[in-house]
PDB file of C-alpha atoms in Angstrom:
ATOM      1  CA  MET B   1       1.402 -26.099  -7.088  1.00 41.00           C
ATOM      2  CA  GLY B   2       3.530 -29.153  -6.263  1.00 42.00           C
ATOM      3  CA  LYS B   3       7.007 -30.021  -7.348  1.00 41.00           C
ATOM      4  CA  LEU B   4       7.658 -32.754  -9.897  1.00 38.00           C
ATOM      5  CA  PRO B   5       8.854 -36.063  -8.458  1.00 41.00           C
ATOM      6  CA  GLN B   6      12.655 -36.381  -8.384  1.00 46.00           C
ATOM      7  CA  GLN B   7      12.669 -39.954  -9.702  1.00 45.00           C
ATOM      8  CA  ASP B   8      10.742 -38.976 -12.834  1.00 56.00           C
ATOM      9  CA  SER B   9      13.286 -36.545 -14.308  1.00 72.00           C
ATOM     10  CA  GLY B  10      12.726 -37.809 -17.880  1.00 82.00           C
ATOM     11  CA  ALA B  11       8.986 -37.101 -17.717  1.00 82.00           C
ATOM     12  CA  ALA B  12       9.623 -33.767 -15.981  1.00 80.00           C
ATOM     13  CA  SER B  13      12.082 -32.741 -18.669  1.00 85.00           C
ATOM     14  CA  ALA B  14       9.663 -33.738 -21.438  1.00 89.00           C
ATOM     15  CA  LEU B  15       6.838 -31.774 -19.795  1.00 88.00           C
ATOM     16  CA  ARG B  16       9.097 -28.715 -19.397  1.00 86.00           C
ATOM     17  CA  LYS B  17      10.087 -28.862 -23.082  1.00 89.00           C
ATOM     18  CA  GLU B  18       6.455 -29.249 -24.094  1.00 91.00           C
ATOM     19  CA  ALA B  19       5.480 -26.279 -21.904  1.00 90.00           C
ATOM     20  CA  GLN B  20       8.194 -24.084 -23.403  1.00 88.00           C
ATOM     21  CA  ARG B  21       6.681 -24.592 -26.871  1.00 91.00           C
ATOM     22  CA  LEU B  22       3.279 -23.252 -25.796  1.00 92.00           C
ATOM     23  CA  PRO B  23       2.408 -19.795 -27.173  1.00 94.00           C
ATOM     24  CA  GLU B  24       1.175 -18.719 -23.722  1.00 94.00           C
ATOM     25  CA  VAL B  25       4.523 -19.582 -22.144  1.00 92.00           C
ATOM     26  CA  ARG B  26       6.445 -17.784 -24.870  1.00 92.00           C
ATOM     27  CA  VAL B  27       4.283 -14.683 -24.348  1.00 94.00           C
ATOM     28  CA  MET B  28       4.906 -14.858 -20.582  1.00 92.00           C
ATOM     29  CA  PHE B  29       8.689 -15.134 -21.018  1.00 89.00           C
ATOM     30  CA  GLU B  30       8.667 -12.307 -23.561  1.00 91.00           C
ATOM     31  CA  LYS B  31       6.552  -9.967 -21.390  1.00 92.00           C
ATOM     32  CA  ILE B  32       8.663 -10.598 -18.292  1.00 90.00           C
ATOM     33  CA  SER B  33      11.916 -10.082 -20.210  1.00 88.00           C
ATOM     34  CA  GLU B  34      10.594  -6.704 -21.449  1.00 91.00           C
ATOM     35  CA  LEU B  35      10.067  -5.459 -17.880  1.00 89.00           C
ATOM     36  CA  ALA B  36      12.717  -3.428 -16.061  1.00 83.00           C
ATOM     37  CA  ASN B  37      15.631  -5.770 -15.290  1.00 82.00           C
ATOM     38  CA  GLY B  38      13.551  -8.639 -16.728  1.00 85.00           C
ATOM     39  CA  LYS B  39      11.729  -9.037 -13.417  1.00 87.00           C
ATOM     40  CA  LEU B  40       8.147  -8.942 -12.180  1.00 89.00           C
ATOM     41  CA  GLU B  41       7.829  -6.670  -9.167  1.00 89.00           C
ATOM     42  CA  PHE B  42       5.239  -7.347  -6.454  1.00 89.00           C
ATOM     43  CA  LYS B  43       4.200  -5.152  -3.546  1.00 87.00           C
ATOM     44  CA  ILE B  44       3.400  -7.403  -0.591  1.00 87.00           C
ATOM     45  CA  SER B  45       1.223  -5.942   2.148  1.00 87.00           C
ATOM     46  CA  THR B  46       0.759  -7.774   5.435  1.00 85.00           C
ATOM     47  CA  MET B  47      -2.359  -7.348   7.552  1.00 87.00           C
ATOM     48  CA  PRO B  48      -2.268  -7.282  11.390  1.00 88.00           C
ATOM     49  CA  ASN B  49      -3.654 -10.849  11.526  1.00 88.00           C
ATOM     50  CA  GLY B  50      -0.812 -12.161   9.314  1.00 85.00           C
ATOM     51  CA  ASP B  51      -2.774 -12.389   6.063  1.00 90.00           C
ATOM     52  CA  TRP B  52      -1.005 -10.876   3.075  1.00 89.00           C
ATOM     53  CA  VAL B  53      -1.761  -9.521  -0.388  1.00 92.00           C
ATOM     54  CA  ALA B  54       0.730  -9.416  -3.277  1.00 91.00           C
ATOM     55  CA  GLU B  55       0.055  -7.173  -6.263  1.00 92.00           C
ATOM     56  CA  SER B  56       2.239  -6.776  -9.331  1.00 93.00           C
ATOM     57  CA  VAL B  57       3.555  -3.239  -9.598  1.00 91.00           C
ATOM     58  CA  ASN B  58       4.912  -3.398 -13.146  1.00 91.00           C
ATOM     59  CA  LEU B  59       2.411  -5.766 -14.795  1.00 92.00           C
ATOM     60  CA  PRO B  60      -1.095  -4.704 -13.718  1.00 93.00           C
ATOM     61  CA  GLY B  61      -3.636  -7.457 -13.146  1.00 95.00           C
ATOM     62  CA  ILE B  62      -1.615 -10.016 -11.189  1.00 96.00           C
ATOM     63  CA  LEU B  63      -2.965 -10.214  -7.647  1.00 95.00           C
ATOM     64  CA  THR B  64      -2.867 -12.940  -5.002  1.00 95.00           C
ATOM     65  CA  GLY B  65      -2.913 -13.357  -1.263  1.00 94.00           C
ATOM     66  CA  GLY B  66      -3.076 -15.772   1.577  1.00 92.00           C
ATOM     67  CA  THR B  67      -2.467 -16.450   5.236  1.00 91.00           C
ATOM     68  CA  ARG B  68       0.803 -16.395   7.104  1.00 79.00           C
ATOM     69  CA  ASP B  69       1.091 -20.154   6.560  1.00 78.00           C
ATOM     70  CA  ASP B  70       0.768 -19.951   2.776  1.00 78.00           C
ATOM     71  CA  ASP B  71       3.823 -20.187   0.550  1.00 83.00           C
ATOM     72  CA  VAL B  72       4.100 -16.722  -0.964  1.00 85.00           C
ATOM     73  CA  ASN B  73       6.377 -17.821  -3.828  1.00 85.00           C
ATOM     74  CA  ASP B  74       4.063 -20.619  -4.966  1.00 87.00           C
ATOM     75  CA  LEU B  75       0.983 -18.390  -4.855  1.00 90.00           C
ATOM     76  CA  ILE B  76       2.699 -15.572  -6.772  1.00 90.00           C
ATOM     77  CA  ALA B  77       3.844 -18.090  -9.409  1.00 89.00           C
ATOM     78  CA  ASP B  78       0.319 -19.549  -9.603  1.00 91.00           C
ATOM     79  CA  ALA B  79      -1.235 -16.089 -10.016  1.00 94.00           C
ATOM     80  CA  THR B  80       1.294 -15.242 -12.730  1.00 93.00           C
ATOM     81  CA  PHE B  81       0.657 -18.480 -14.636  1.00 93.00           C
ATOM     82  CA  THR B  82      -3.099 -17.886 -14.350  1.00 95.00           C
ATOM     83  CA  PHE B  83      -2.681 -14.313 -15.640  1.00 96.00           C
ATOM     84  CA  PHE B  84      -0.945 -15.678 -18.759  1.00 95.00           C
ATOM     85  CA  ASP B  85      -3.476 -18.543 -19.193  1.00 95.00           C
ATOM     86  CA  ILE B  86      -0.850 -21.258 -18.761  1.00 93.00           C
ATOM     87  CA  PRO B  87      -2.665 -24.631 -18.611  1.00 91.00           C
ATOM     88  CA  SER B  88      -2.414 -26.047 -15.084  1.00 87.00           C
ATOM     89  CA  LYS B  89      -0.762 -29.302 -16.199  1.00 88.00           C
ATOM     90  CA  TYR B  90       2.367 -27.316 -17.148  1.00 88.00           C
ATOM     91  CA  CYS B  91       2.664 -25.123 -14.057  1.00 85.00           C
ATOM     92  CA  SER B  92       4.747 -27.607 -12.080  1.00 82.00           C
ATOM     93  CA  ALA B  93       7.209 -27.828 -14.989  1.00 84.00           C
ATOM     94  CA  LEU B  94       7.721 -24.054 -15.144  1.00 84.00           C
ATOM     95  CA  LYS B  95       9.533 -21.942 -12.596  1.00 79.00           C
ATOM     96  CA  LEU B  96       9.488 -18.344 -11.520  1.00 80.00           C
ATOM     97  CA  PHE B  97      12.589 -17.568  -9.499  1.00 75.00           C
ATOM     98  CA  ASN B  98      12.495 -15.267  -6.499  1.00 74.00           C
ATOM     99  CA  ALA B  99      15.090 -12.686  -7.457  1.00 72.00           C
ATOM    100  CA  GLY B 100      15.105 -10.992  -4.066  1.00 73.00           C
ATOM    101  CA  THR B 101      13.033  -8.897  -1.712  1.00 70.00           C
ATOM    102  CA  LYS B 102      13.482  -5.565  -0.018  1.00 66.00           C
ATOM    103  CA  LYS B 103      11.501  -3.686   2.577  1.00 62.00           C
ATOM    104  CA  GLN B 104      10.416  -0.129   1.847  1.00 54.00           C
ATOM    105  CA  TRP B 105      11.613   1.894   4.818  1.00 47.00           C
ATOM    106  CA  LEU B 106       8.804   4.452   4.650  1.00 47.00           C
ATOM    107  CA  THR B 107       5.753   2.201   4.281  1.00 49.00           C
ATOM    108  CA  GLY B 108       7.084  -1.028   5.778  1.00 53.00           C
ATOM    109  CA  LYS B 109       5.790  -2.928   2.738  1.00 62.00           C
ATOM    110  CA  ARG B 110       7.900  -5.532   1.011  1.00 71.00           C
ATOM    111  CA  LEU B 111       8.772  -5.608  -2.655  1.00 72.00           C
ATOM    112  CA  ALA B 112       9.500  -8.991  -4.189  1.00 73.00           C
ATOM    113  CA  TYR B 113      11.075  -9.590  -7.575  1.00 77.00           C
ATOM    114  CA  TYR B 114      10.547 -12.648  -9.797  1.00 75.00           C
ATOM    115  CA  SER B 115      12.181 -13.636 -13.068  1.00 74.00           C
ATOM    116  CA  THR B 116      12.124 -16.549 -15.460  1.00 70.00           C
ATOM    117  CA  ALA B 117      15.860 -17.151 -14.922  1.00 65.00           C
ATOM    118  CA  PRO B 118      17.694 -18.182 -11.749  1.00 61.00           C
ATOM    119  CA  LYS B 119      19.377 -15.437  -9.734  1.00 54.00           C
ATOM    120  CA  THR B 120      23.037 -15.135 -10.657  1.00 50.00           C
ATOM    121  CA  THR B 121      25.825 -13.913  -8.439  1.00 46.00           C
ATOM    122  CA  ALA B 122      28.402 -11.347  -9.481  1.00 42.00           C
ATOM    123  CA  GLY B 123      31.296 -12.892 -11.341  1.00 42.00           C
ATOM    124  CA  ALA B 124      29.434 -16.124 -12.024  1.00 38.00           C
TER     125      ALA B 124
END
């Protein structure tokens, strides 16, 4: 899932607006906003060889994984867009924002949170 070219901001903006009108995108935004804190939660398990698996905890059915060299954020976004049947031509125009991670002290597994809005800081 590549990023849109910087020099083509007019085309990128048009594609983003077109994507936001799609019923599938509206359903995705609605479902994510209905989740606790408006965020998807993923449990990320790492294998001894560095491979990892990410599974949505609060929206069953979203699952992805890769190797230590893979970009976790891009693959989680891709799995989420696939889950909601977002046509691939719009995926680069849409964003899921990493809203933070934390490590579970008992299991050593990571939890990652994603939302459809950028992370805000207190007082902003």
